[in-house]
Coordinates of C-alpha atoms in Angstrom, one line a residue:
M1 CA -109.2 -50.0 -29.4
T2 CA -107.7 -47.8 -26.4
P3 CA -109.7 -44.7 -25.9
R4 CA -108.2 -41.6 -27.1
H5 CA -108.9 -37.8 -25.9
P6 CA -109.3 -35.5 -28.6
L7 CA -106.2 -33.6 -27.5
T8 CA -103.9 -36.7 -27.6
P9 CA -102.1 -38.1 -30.5
G10 CA -104.4 -40.3 -33.0
R11 CA -103.4 -43.3 -34.8
A12 CA -100.8 -43.1 -37.3
G13 CA -102.5 -43.0 -40.7
T14 CA -101.1 -45.0 -43.8
A15 CA -102.2 -44.8 -47.3
S16 CA -103.9 -48.1 -47.3
A17 CA -105.7 -47.1 -44.2
V18 CA -106.9 -43.7 -45.9
L19 CA -107.8 -45.7 -49.0
A20 CA -109.9 -48.3 -46.9
L21 CA -111.9 -45.4 -45.1
V22 CA -112.6 -43.7 -48.4
L23 CA -114.1 -47.1 -49.6
A24 CA -116.0 -47.8 -46.7
S25 CA -117.6 -44.2 -46.8
A26 CA -118.4 -44.5 -50.3
A27 CA -120.0 -47.7 -49.7
A28 CA -121.7 -46.6 -46.8
G29 CA -123.3 -43.6 -48.9
S30 CA -121.3 -41.2 -47.1
P31 CA -120.0 -38.5 -49.1
V32 CA -116.3 -37.9 -49.6
S33 CA -115.4 -34.3 -49.2
A34 CA -114.1 -32.6 -52.1
A35 CA -110.9 -30.2 -52.5
G36 CA -111.1 -27.2 -50.4
G37 CA -109.5 -25.4 -47.6
E38 CA -107.5 -22.4 -48.1
G39 CA -103.5 -21.3 -48.6
G40 CA -102.0 -20.1 -45.6
D41 CA -99.0 -18.0 -46.6
V42 CA -99.6 -18.5 -50.3
P43 CA -102.3 -19.7 -52.5
Q44 CA -102.8 -23.5 -52.7
G45 CA -100.7 -25.2 -55.4
T46 CA -98.2 -22.0 -55.5
V47 CA -95.0 -23.1 -57.4
V48 CA -91.7 -21.6 -56.0
Y49 CA -88.0 -22.5 -56.4
R50 CA -85.9 -23.0 -53.4
T51 CA -82.2 -22.7 -52.9
T52 CA -81.1 -26.0 -51.6
A53 CA -77.3 -26.1 -52.1
Q54 CA -74.7 -23.6 -53.2
F55 CA -71.3 -24.6 -54.8
T56 CA -68.0 -22.6 -54.6
T57 CA -65.9 -25.2 -56.3
A58 CA -65.7 -23.9 -59.9
G59 CA -64.3 -20.5 -59.8
R60 CA -65.8 -17.6 -61.5
V61 CA -68.5 -19.6 -63.8
R62 CA -69.1 -18.0 -67.0
D63 CA -71.4 -20.9 -68.4
L64 CA -73.3 -24.1 -67.3
L65 CA -74.4 -27.1 -69.2
L66 CA -76.0 -30.1 -67.8
H67 CA -75.2 -33.1 -69.9
P68 CA -78.2 -35.0 -71.2
D69 CA -76.6 -38.4 -71.3
S70 CA -74.1 -38.4 -68.5
K71 CA -76.1 -36.2 -66.3
K72 CA -72.8 -34.4 -65.1
L73 CA -72.8 -30.6 -64.6
Y74 CA -70.1 -28.9 -66.8
A75 CA -68.9 -25.4 -65.9
G76 CA -67.0 -23.2 -67.9
S77 CA -64.6 -21.2 -65.5
D78 CA -62.5 -18.2 -65.4
D79 CA -60.2 -17.1 -62.6
L80 CA -61.3 -15.2 -59.6
P81 CA -59.3 -12.2 -59.2
E82 CA -59.0 -12.3 -55.3
T83 CA -57.7 -16.0 -55.2
T84 CA -54.2 -14.9 -56.5
E85 CA -52.7 -18.2 -55.3
T86 CA -55.1 -20.4 -57.3
D87 CA -55.9 -20.2 -60.9
E88 CA -59.6 -21.6 -61.3
S89 CA -59.6 -21.4 -65.0
G90 CA -60.6 -24.4 -67.2
L91 CA -63.5 -26.8 -67.6
R92 CA -64.9 -28.0 -64.4
V93 CA -66.8 -31.2 -64.2
L94 CA -69.2 -31.5 -61.4
E95 CA -71.6 -33.7 -59.4
P96 CA -75.0 -32.0 -59.8
A97 CA -76.1 -33.1 -56.4
D98 CA -73.3 -31.6 -54.2
G99 CA -71.2 -29.8 -56.4
K100 CA -68.1 -32.1 -56.1
V101 CA -65.6 -31.8 -58.5
R102 CA -65.0 -34.7 -60.8
S103 CA -62.3 -33.3 -62.6
T104 CA -60.7 -30.3 -64.4
V105 CA -59.5 -29.6 -67.7
S106 CA -57.3 -26.6 -67.7
Q107 CA -55.0 -26.9 -70.6
A108 CA -56.0 -26.2 -74.3
P109 CA -54.1 -25.2 -77.2
G110 CA -53.2 -21.6 -78.2
P111 CA -52.7 -20.1 -81.7
T112 CA -49.7 -21.9 -82.1
G113 CA -50.9 -25.0 -80.7
A114 CA -48.8 -25.0 -77.6
L115 CA -51.1 -26.1 -74.6
G116 CA -51.7 -23.6 -71.9
R117 CA -54.1 -22.9 -69.1
R118 CA -57.6 -21.5 -70.7
A119 CA -60.6 -19.9 -69.2
V120 CA -63.8 -21.3 -70.8
R121 CA -66.2 -18.5 -71.7
Q122 CA -69.2 -20.5 -73.4
L123 CA -70.3 -24.1 -73.5
V124 CA -71.7 -24.6 -77.0
A125 CA -73.1 -28.2 -77.1
P126 CA -72.9 -31.5 -75.4
L127 CA -70.7 -34.2 -77.0
P128 CA -72.3 -37.8 -77.4
G129 CA -72.3 -39.6 -74.3
D130 CA -70.1 -37.3 -72.3
G131 CA -68.1 -33.9 -72.8
A132 CA -68.5 -30.7 -74.2
V133 CA -67.9 -28.3 -77.0
F134 CA -66.7 -24.9 -75.7
V135 CA -65.3 -21.6 -76.7
Y136 CA -62.1 -20.3 -75.0
P137 CA -60.4 -16.8 -75.4
L138 CA -59.9 -15.5 -77.8
R139 CA -60.7 -17.7 -80.7
G140 CA -60.5 -21.1 -79.5
I141 CA -62.8 -24.0 -80.4
G142 CA -62.3 -26.9 -77.9
T143 CA -63.6 -30.2 -76.8
A144 CA -63.1 -32.2 -73.7
K145 CA -64.9 -34.9 -71.5
D146 CA -64.6 -35.9 -67.9
G147 CA -61.0 -37.1 -66.9
D148 CA -59.1 -35.7 -70.0
A149 CA -55.7 -34.3 -69.2
A150 CA -56.0 -31.8 -71.9
A151 CA -58.6 -30.4 -74.3
A152 CA -58.4 -30.7 -78.0
G153 CA -58.8 -27.3 -79.8
A154 CA -58.0 -24.9 -82.9
W155 CA -58.2 -21.3 -83.3
V156 CA -60.7 -19.7 -85.7
P157 CA -59.3 -17.2 -88.2
G158 CA -60.5 -13.6 -87.7
G159 CA -61.7 -11.7 -84.6
P160 CA -62.6 -12.9 -81.4
V161 CA -65.5 -15.0 -81.2
T162 CA -68.6 -13.3 -79.5
D163 CA -71.1 -15.8 -79.7
A164 CA -71.5 -19.7 -80.7
A165 CA -74.1 -22.3 -81.0
P166 CA -74.4 -26.0 -82.3
G167 CA -73.8 -26.2 -86.0
P168 CA -76.2 -27.7 -88.8
T169 CA -74.0 -30.9 -88.6
P170 CA -72.5 -32.7 -85.7
S171 CA -69.0 -31.7 -86.6
T172 CA -69.6 -28.0 -87.1
V173 CA -70.6 -25.1 -84.6
L174 CA -71.7 -21.5 -85.8
V175 CA -69.9 -18.6 -84.5
A176 CA -70.2 -15.0 -84.4
Q177 CA -67.0 -12.8 -84.5
G178 CA -68.8 -9.5 -84.2
S179 CA -71.3 -9.1 -87.2
V180 CA -69.8 -12.0 -89.0
L181 CA -71.5 -15.3 -89.0
S182 CA -69.7 -18.5 -90.0
E183 CA -70.0 -22.3 -89.9
V184 CA -67.0 -23.6 -88.6
D185 CA -65.5 -27.2 -88.3
I186 CA -64.8 -28.2 -84.8
A187 CA -61.7 -30.2 -85.1
T188 CA -59.8 -27.8 -87.5
A189 CA -61.7 -24.3 -87.0
T190 CA -61.8 -24.3 -90.6
V191 CA -64.4 -21.9 -92.0
R192 CA -67.0 -23.5 -94.2
R193 CA -69.1 -20.6 -95.1
S194 CA -69.9 -17.0 -93.7
L195 CA -72.0 -14.1 -93.9
T196 CA -71.4 -10.5 -92.9
L197 CA -74.5 -8.8 -91.4
K198 CA -75.1 -5.1 -90.9
G199 CA -74.1 -5.2 -87.2
G200 CA -74.8 -7.2 -83.8
E201 CA -72.7 -9.8 -82.2
R202 CA -75.1 -12.2 -80.5
F203 CA -77.4 -15.2 -82.0
A204 CA -79.5 -18.0 -81.5
Y205 CA -80.0 -21.2 -83.7
D206 CA -83.3 -22.9 -84.4
R207 CA -82.2 -26.2 -85.7
T208 CA -85.7 -27.8 -85.9
R209 CA -86.5 -24.9 -88.3
G210 CA -83.2 -24.2 -89.8
T211 CA -83.1 -20.5 -88.9
V212 CA -80.7 -18.4 -87.0
W213 CA -81.9 -15.3 -85.1
F214 CA -79.1 -12.4 -85.2
T215 CA -79.4 -9.5 -83.0
D216 CA -78.5 -6.2 -84.4
L217 CA -78.8 -4.1 -81.3
G218 CA -77.2 -0.9 -83.1
N219 CA -79.8 -0.9 -85.5
R220 CA -82.7 -2.2 -83.1
R221 CA -83.2 -5.1 -85.8
L222 CA -83.4 -8.8 -85.4
H223 CA -82.4 -10.8 -88.7
R224 CA -83.7 -14.1 -89.7
V225 CA -81.2 -16.1 -91.5
D226 CA -81.9 -19.4 -93.4
V227 CA -78.9 -21.7 -92.7
T228 CA -79.5 -23.7 -95.9
T229 CA -79.0 -20.8 -98.2
F230 CA -76.9 -18.7 -95.4
Q231 CA -78.8 -15.5 -96.3
V232 CA -80.9 -13.0 -94.7
T233 CA -84.7 -13.8 -95.2
S234 CA -86.2 -11.1 -93.2
S235 CA -85.9 -8.7 -90.3
V236 CA -88.0 -7.4 -87.5
E237 CA -87.6 -4.4 -85.5
L238 CA -86.8 -4.5 -81.9
P239 CA -88.4 -2.0 -79.1
P240 CA -86.7 1.1 -78.3
V241 CA -83.9 0.5 -75.3
G242 CA -82.6 2.4 -72.6
D243 CA -78.9 1.9 -72.7
G244 CA -78.8 -0.4 -75.6
F245 CA -77.6 -3.4 -73.3
A246 CA -78.4 -6.9 -74.9
G247 CA -78.5 -9.6 -72.4
F248 CA -79.1 -12.8 -74.3
T249 CA -80.6 -14.1 -77.6
E250 CA -82.1 -17.8 -77.2
V251 CA -84.5 -19.7 -79.0
D252 CA -87.2 -21.9 -77.6
P253 CA -86.6 -25.4 -79.4
E254 CA -90.3 -26.4 -78.8
T255 CA -92.1 -23.3 -80.2
G256 CA -89.0 -21.8 -82.2
A257 CA -89.9 -18.2 -80.4
V258 CA -86.8 -16.1 -80.1
W259 CA -86.2 -14.4 -76.6
V260 CA -84.1 -11.4 -76.6
G261 CA -82.9 -9.6 -73.4
L262 CA -82.8 -5.9 -73.8
D263 CA -82.0 -3.7 -70.8
T264 CA -84.6 -4.6 -68.3
L265 CA -87.0 -6.4 -70.5
A266 CA -87.0 -10.1 -72.4
V267 CA -88.8 -9.4 -75.7
V268 CA -90.3 -12.3 -77.3
H269 CA -91.1 -13.0 -81.0
D270 CA -92.6 -16.1 -82.4
A271 CA -91.1 -18.4 -85.1
S272 CA -92.3 -16.0 -88.0
G273 CA -91.1 -12.9 -86.3
K274 CA -94.1 -11.7 -85.0
R275 CA -94.0 -9.8 -81.5
L276 CA -95.7 -11.8 -78.8
G277 CA -94.9 -9.7 -75.9
T278 CA -92.4 -8.8 -73.2
V279 CA -91.6 -10.1 -69.5
K280 CA -89.9 -8.2 -66.9
G281 CA -87.6 -9.2 -63.8
G282 CA -87.9 -9.0 -60.4
G283 CA -88.1 -5.3 -59.1
G284 CA -88.3 -3.9 -62.6
A285 CA -84.6 -2.7 -62.4
D286 CA -82.6 -6.0 -62.9
M287 CA -81.2 -7.0 -66.5
P288 CA -82.1 -10.2 -68.2
R289 CA -78.6 -12.1 -68.5
A290 CA -79.7 -15.7 -69.3
A291 CA -82.5 -17.8 -70.5
G292 CA -83.2 -21.6 -70.8
F293 CA -86.3 -23.7 -71.8
D294 CA -87.9 -27.0 -70.7
A295 CA -90.1 -28.7 -73.4
G296 CA -91.6 -31.1 -70.6
T297 CA -93.1 -28.2 -68.7
H298 CA -93.4 -25.7 -71.7
E299 CA -91.8 -23.3 -69.6
A300 CA -88.7 -20.5 -70.0
F301 CA -86.4 -19.8 -67.2
V302 CA -84.8 -16.4 -67.1
V303 CA -82.0 -15.4 -64.9
W304 CA -81.8 -11.4 -64.0
Q305 CA -79.0 -9.7 -62.6
D306 CA -78.8 -6.6 -60.6
T307 CA -76.7 -3.8 -61.9
G308 CA -74.4 -3.8 -59.1
D309 CA -74.6 -0.2 -58.7
T310 CA -76.5 1.0 -55.8
S311 CA -76.7 4.6 -57.1
Q312 CA -79.1 3.5 -59.8
P313 CA -82.7 3.5 -58.8
G314 CA -84.2 0.1 -58.2
S315 CA -80.6 -1.4 -57.4
D316 CA -80.7 -3.8 -54.4
G317 CA -77.7 -5.8 -55.2
D318 CA -79.9 -8.7 -55.7
G319 CA -80.8 -10.8 -58.8
S320 CA -83.9 -13.3 -59.3
L321 CA -85.0 -16.3 -61.4
T322 CA -88.4 -16.0 -63.1
V323 CA -90.2 -18.9 -64.8
H324 CA -92.7 -18.2 -67.6
H325 CA -95.2 -20.4 -69.7
T326 CA -93.7 -20.3 -73.1
R327 CA -97.3 -20.4 -74.6
D328 CA -98.5 -17.0 -73.2
L329 CA -95.6 -15.7 -71.2
T330 CA -97.7 -15.6 -68.0
Q331 CA -95.6 -16.5 -64.7
A332 CA -95.2 -20.0 -64.1
A333 CA -93.7 -19.8 -60.7
E334 CA -93.1 -17.1 -58.2
P335 CA -89.8 -15.3 -58.7
A336 CA -86.8 -16.5 -56.8
V337 CA -84.4 -14.0 -55.4
L338 CA -80.7 -14.6 -56.1
P339 CA -79.1 -12.7 -53.2
G340 CA -75.8 -10.7 -54.5
N341 CA -76.2 -11.9 -58.1
H342 CA -75.0 -8.8 -59.8
A343 CA -73.5 -8.1 -63.2
Q344 CA -70.1 -6.4 -62.2
S345 CA -68.1 -9.5 -62.7
G346 CA -70.0 -10.9 -65.7
S347 CA -73.1 -12.5 -67.0
A348 CA -74.9 -15.3 -65.1
A349 CA -75.6 -18.5 -66.8
V350 CA -78.5 -21.4 -66.4
A351 CA -78.9 -24.8 -67.0
V352 CA -82.3 -26.5 -66.5
Q353 CA -82.7 -30.3 -65.6
P354 CA -85.1 -31.9 -68.0
G355 CA -88.7 -31.8 -66.5
G356 CA -87.7 -28.3 -64.8
A357 CA -87.5 -29.8 -61.2
T358 CA -83.8 -28.4 -60.6
V359 CA -82.3 -25.3 -62.0
F360 CA -78.8 -24.4 -61.6
V361 CA -77.7 -20.7 -61.8
S362 CA -74.1 -19.3 -61.8
D363 CA -73.0 -16.2 -59.9
P364 CA -69.8 -14.9 -61.4
A365 CA -69.2 -12.2 -58.5
A366 CA -69.5 -14.6 -55.8
G367 CA -67.8 -17.4 -57.4
R368 CA -70.8 -19.9 -56.9
I369 CA -73.4 -21.9 -58.4
T370 CA -76.6 -22.0 -56.9
R371 CA -78.8 -25.1 -57.3
L372 CA -82.5 -24.4 -56.8
E373 CA -85.4 -26.9 -56.8
R374 CA -89.0 -26.6 -57.5
A375 CA -91.6 -26.9 -54.8
T376 CA -95.3 -26.6 -54.9
S377 CA -97.3 -25.6 -51.7
P378 CA -99.8 -28.1 -50.5
R379 CA -103.3 -28.3 -52.5
I380 CA -106.0 -29.9 -50.3
V381 CA -107.6 -32.8 -52.2
R382 CA -109.9 -34.0 -49.2
G383 CA -110.9 -32.5 -45.9
P384 CA -112.6 -33.9 -42.7
E385 CA -116.2 -34.3 -42.4
D386 CA -118.7 -33.2 -40.0
R387 CA -119.5 -36.0 -37.7
T388 CA -122.1 -36.8 -35.0
V389 CA -121.6 -39.7 -32.7
T390 CA -122.4 -40.5 -29.3
A391 CA -120.2 -40.2 -26.5
G392 CA -117.5 -42.9 -26.4
A393 CA -117.6 -43.8 -30.1
E394 CA -114.3 -43.6 -32.2
V395 CA -114.1 -40.9 -34.4
I396 CA -111.9 -41.0 -37.4
L397 CA -111.0 -37.9 -39.3
T398 CA -109.2 -38.0 -42.7
A399 CA -107.4 -35.3 -44.8
Q400 CA -105.1 -35.5 -47.9
A401 CA -103.1 -32.9 -49.8
Q402 CA -100.9 -32.9 -52.9
G403 CA -97.5 -30.9 -52.9
T404 CA -93.8 -31.0 -53.8
P405 CA -92.1 -32.2 -51.8
P406 CA -94.6 -34.2 -49.6
P407 CA -96.3 -31.9 -47.3
T408 CA -96.2 -32.9 -43.5
V409 CA -99.7 -32.7 -41.8
A410 CA -100.5 -31.2 -38.2
W411 CA -104.0 -31.5 -37.0
Q412 CA -105.6 -28.6 -34.9
V413 CA -108.8 -28.1 -32.9
S414 CA -110.7 -25.2 -32.1
T415 CA -113.0 -25.0 -29.0
D416 CA -114.3 -21.2 -29.8
E417 CA -116.1 -22.1 -33.1
G418 CA -113.0 -21.5 -35.2
R419 CA -111.8 -18.1 -33.7
T420 CA -108.6 -19.6 -32.5
W421 CA -106.8 -22.9 -33.2
Q422 CA -104.6 -25.0 -31.3
A423 CA -102.3 -28.0 -32.3
V424 CA -103.3 -31.6 -31.3
P425 CA -100.1 -32.8 -30.0
G426 CA -98.6 -35.7 -31.9
A427 CA -101.6 -35.8 -34.5
T428 CA -99.2 -35.9 -37.5
S429 CA -100.7 -38.5 -39.7
A430 CA -103.3 -38.3 -42.5
T431 CA -106.0 -40.0 -40.3
Y432 CA -106.5 -38.8 -36.5
T433 CA -108.4 -41.2 -34.5
F434 CA -109.9 -40.6 -31.0
R435 CA -112.8 -41.4 -28.5
A436 CA -115.4 -38.8 -28.3
A437 CA -116.2 -37.4 -25.1
A438 CA -119.3 -35.2 -24.1
A439 CA -116.8 -32.4 -23.6
D440 CA -115.9 -32.6 -27.3
N441 CA -119.3 -31.6 -28.5
G442 CA -119.0 -28.5 -30.9
R443 CA -115.4 -28.7 -31.3
R444 CA -113.9 -28.2 -34.7
Y445 CA -111.1 -29.9 -36.4
R446 CA -108.8 -29.2 -39.3
A447 CA -105.6 -30.3 -40.9
E448 CA -102.8 -28.1 -41.7
F449 CA -100.2 -29.1 -44.4
G450 CA -97.0 -27.5 -45.1
N451 CA -93.8 -28.0 -47.1
G452 CA -91.0 -25.5 -48.3
A453 CA -93.3 -23.8 -50.7
G454 CA -96.2 -23.0 -48.1
V455 CA -98.9 -23.9 -45.9
S456 CA -102.4 -24.9 -46.5
R457 CA -105.1 -25.8 -44.3
T458 CA -108.6 -27.8 -44.8
G459 CA -111.8 -26.7 -44.1
P460 CA -113.1 -27.2 -40.4
A461 CA -115.3 -30.3 -39.6
T462 CA -117.6 -29.7 -36.7
L463 CA -117.9 -32.9 -34.1
T464 CA -121.3 -33.3 -32.5
V465 CA -121.5 -35.5 -29.5
T466 CA -124.8 -37.0 -28.1
A467 CA -125.5 -38.8 -25.1
A468 CA -124.9 -42.5 -25.1
D469 CA -127.6 -44.8 -26.2
T470 CA -128.3 -47.4 -23.5
T471 CA -131.2 -49.2 -25.2
T472 CA -131.1 -52.6 -26.7
G473 CA -133.1 -54.5 -28.9
G474 CA -133.7 -58.3 -29.9
T475 CA -135.9 -60.8 -31.9
G476 CA -138.6 -62.9 -30.7
T477 CA -142.1 -64.4 -31.4
T478 CA -145.6 -63.5 -30.2
P479 CA -147.6 -66.0 -28.4
T480 CA -150.7 -67.2 -30.0
P481 CA -153.9 -68.2 -28.6
G482 CA -153.7 -71.5 -26.6
G483 CA -150.3 -70.8 -25.0
T484 CA -148.3 -71.8 -28.1
A485 CA -146.2 -69.2 -29.9
S486 CA -146.6 -69.1 -33.5
P487 CA -143.9 -67.3 -35.9
T488 CA -144.7 -63.6 -36.4
R489 CA -143.1 -61.2 -38.9
G490 CA -141.1 -58.2 -37.6
T491 CA -141.2 -55.0 -39.2
A492 CA -138.2 -55.9 -41.3
G493 CA -139.4 -59.1 -42.4
D494 CA -137.7 -61.4 -39.8
T495 CA -139.4 -64.3 -38.4
G496 CA -139.5 -64.8 -34.5
G497 CA -138.9 -68.4 -32.9
S498 CA -141.5 -70.7 -31.3
G499 CA -142.6 -70.1 -27.9
G500 CA -143.7 -72.3 -25.0
S501 CA -147.1 -72.4 -23.2
A502 CA -148.5 -69.6 -21.2
D503 CA -148.2 -69.9 -17.4
T504 CA -151.2 -68.1 -16.1
A505 CA -149.5 -68.0 -12.8
G506 CA -146.7 -65.6 -14.2
A507 CA -143.9 -68.1 -13.2
S508 CA -142.5 -68.3 -16.8
A509 CA -142.9 -66.7 -20.2
G510 CA -143.9 -69.1 -23.1
G511 CA -142.8 -66.9 -25.9
S512 CA -140.1 -64.1 -27.1
A513 CA -140.8 -60.6 -28.0
G514 CA -141.7 -60.1 -31.8
G515 CA -139.1 -59.5 -34.9
A516 CA -136.8 -56.5 -34.8
S517 CA -136.8 -53.6 -37.2
G518 CA -134.2 -54.4 -40.2
A519 CA -132.7 -51.1 -39.6
T520 CA -131.4 -52.1 -36.0
V521 CA -128.4 -54.3 -35.3
G522 CA -129.1 -56.2 -32.5
G523 CA -129.4 -59.8 -31.0
T524 CA -131.9 -62.2 -30.2
G525 CA -133.9 -61.1 -27.1
T526 CA -135.9 -63.5 -24.9
I527 CA -138.3 -62.7 -22.2
P528 CA -136.6 -63.9 -19.1
T529 CA -138.3 -65.3 -16.1
G530 CA -138.5 -63.4 -12.7
G531 CA -139.6 -60.2 -14.1
A532 CA -136.4 -59.0 -15.5
L533 CA -136.7 -57.2 -19.1
A534 CA -133.7 -57.3 -21.3
S535 CA -133.4 -56.1 -25.0
T536 CA -131.0 -54.5 -27.6
G537 CA -132.0 -52.2 -30.3
T538 CA -135.8 -51.5 -30.9
A539 CA -138.4 -54.0 -31.2
V540 CA -142.0 -53.8 -31.9
A541 CA -144.3 -56.8 -30.9
S542 CA -147.6 -57.0 -32.3
L543 CA -149.9 -58.6 -29.9
A544 CA -153.4 -59.5 -31.9
G545 CA -156.4 -59.8 -29.9
G546 CA -154.7 -59.6 -26.4
A547 CA -152.6 -57.6 -24.2
L548 CA -149.0 -58.3 -22.6
V549 CA -149.2 -57.4 -18.8
L550 CA -146.1 -57.1 -16.5
T551 CA -146.3 -58.0 -12.9
T552 CA -143.6 -57.6 -10.2
A553 CA -144.0 -61.4 -9.9
G554 CA -143.4 -62.3 -13.4
W555 CA -145.0 -62.2 -16.8
V556 CA -148.8 -63.1 -17.3
L557 CA -150.5 -63.4 -20.4
V558 CA -154.1 -62.2 -20.5
R559 CA -156.1 -63.2 -23.5
R560 CA -159.4 -61.7 -24.3
G561 CA -161.3 -64.1 -26.3
R562 CA -163.6 -62.7 -29.0
T563 CA -167.3 -63.8 -28.5
R564 CA -168.2 -66.4 -30.9
R565 CA -171.0 -65.6 -33.1
T566 CA -173.6 -68.0 -33.8
G567 CA -176.4 -68.5 -36.1

C-alpha cells in the first residue's frame, strides 16, 4: 500500500470495509468503541423540519389533503386578490415533489345546479383510489378527482357550512352550520338527521369511537356527541381564553384525544374528556390554526400563525410548525419557522405524509405551500480508538454516525492536544488510512459528521508512534554433544530442525538457533557461516551444559564435559 502522510487524504471507506474492520477488531480482541462524541451546534439526534421546497402554483390555499392511495396532493384554493387577471379558485391537484399542477377542477354546481367557478374552502375526505370530498361556498358539498372537467355537487339546506368531517358511512358527511350538527348525504346533500347545540361552529369526528367533539367557545364548553344516538352525552369545560379565538378542533385517530386551538394555546383532552395539558407555539404569541397526526410516529403537527399585527406584543410576522409526542405532549422536534405566515388572509392548513417524513403547510397570505422534510442531526455510533504503532506502520481510523439525511464526514487533526483542530484535506470517508511518521506522535484525530439538521463530532483518538523495530527472529535447533544437533522445544512448543557436526575450527556451524517464542511472528533463522548473524523476532536458545562463543572468524562450539563419576 502506498504510504500516506496523516495530512493527506485517506483511502475511501466502504460499508463492507468498515464491517470487515469491526469484525477483525473483535476477532483480535480489540474493543469496538461505543457511541460517544458530542453535538456541534445541536445535541446528537436532534430532529428538525427543513424547508425543501415552496410551491406557488395553487393560489390562496385554504386546505390540504395528501391522498392515501394516489399519493397526490390536493389543495382547496381561493382567488388571490392581487392577481386580478387570473382566478385561482378551485380544486388543484399537485405533484407532492415539486408542486407541478396536474389538473384544476374549477367548476362546480351552484344552488340552482348551474356550473360556475367555485372556491374550495375545506377538504373533507379522500375518495377511494383518488379524488376528494370538499366544501365550497356557501353550502356546497362537492366531489372531484384528478382530470375531471367539473365537480359533482349539491347544496345543503339551511345556513352556511362552517365545518365538515367524514360521516359515519362512506356516502355521508357530517357538517356544522353554526351550532347545528347534521349528517348529510354526499350526492344529494339531503339531511338525514341533525342536532342543535347551545353554541359553537367547529367540531371533530372520532370514527373509531363513534364520537363527535363539538367546540362551543362562547360557553367555554366542549360537547361530546354520540354518533349512534346523535345526542350529547357529556360536556367538559375549556380553559379561559383571551379574545375567544378558536383555531381548530381535531381528534387524534390513534388515541382519541381531542386537540382544540384556543388563542395562543392548544388544549388537549383524552378520549374520555379528561384534560391532558396544553402546548404553546413558537414565541408564545402565535395562534394555533391547524393540526395533523401521524399514527406511525405517535406525533401531532401543529401550525401556528402570527397575528399579522406588528403592533401586538410578540408579533414578528412569522409562524411556526411544532411537533409533539401525542402520549405526553412533549416536544418531538425543534420548532420550524414559517417566515411570513400570518393570519390576515386566512388560516393555514397542514397535511402530513404517513410516517411523518414530509409535511405540507399552506400560507394563504403569500399564496404558497411549503414542503418541509424531517432531518435528524448525526448521532455517533462509533468513534476512532487510541492507537500505538511503530513509525511506518499503517494506521486505520474508523467512525460511524446515523442521521437523516445520511451525514457527510470530514476527518480533523489536532497537533496541540485538542485545543485547535484542522481538517484533513480529502479525508471524507468513514475510514481514514495513512502511514504513521515519527512526527505524528501525540496527534489527535476525530471525525466530524454533518447534515442539514446539525453537526456532531466523535471523541478524539490519540496516536502514539514509537521507533521502528529492526530486530528479527527465527526458529532453529540446539546442537547436542558430539556435534550432531538434536531437536529442542522452544518457548512456545515449536521444534527445531537437525543440525550438522560442529566444526572446531569455526569454519561452519552445525546447528541453528533454538525455537522461537509462540507470540512472535518470524521465519526460520539459520546460523550462517563467515561470522554474520541474522534473525527475525525474538528467539531463546537453551544451551545445556555448554556455551556458544562468537569469534571474528566464525562460530566455535565449546563443549565443557561433565566429569564422569566412577565408583
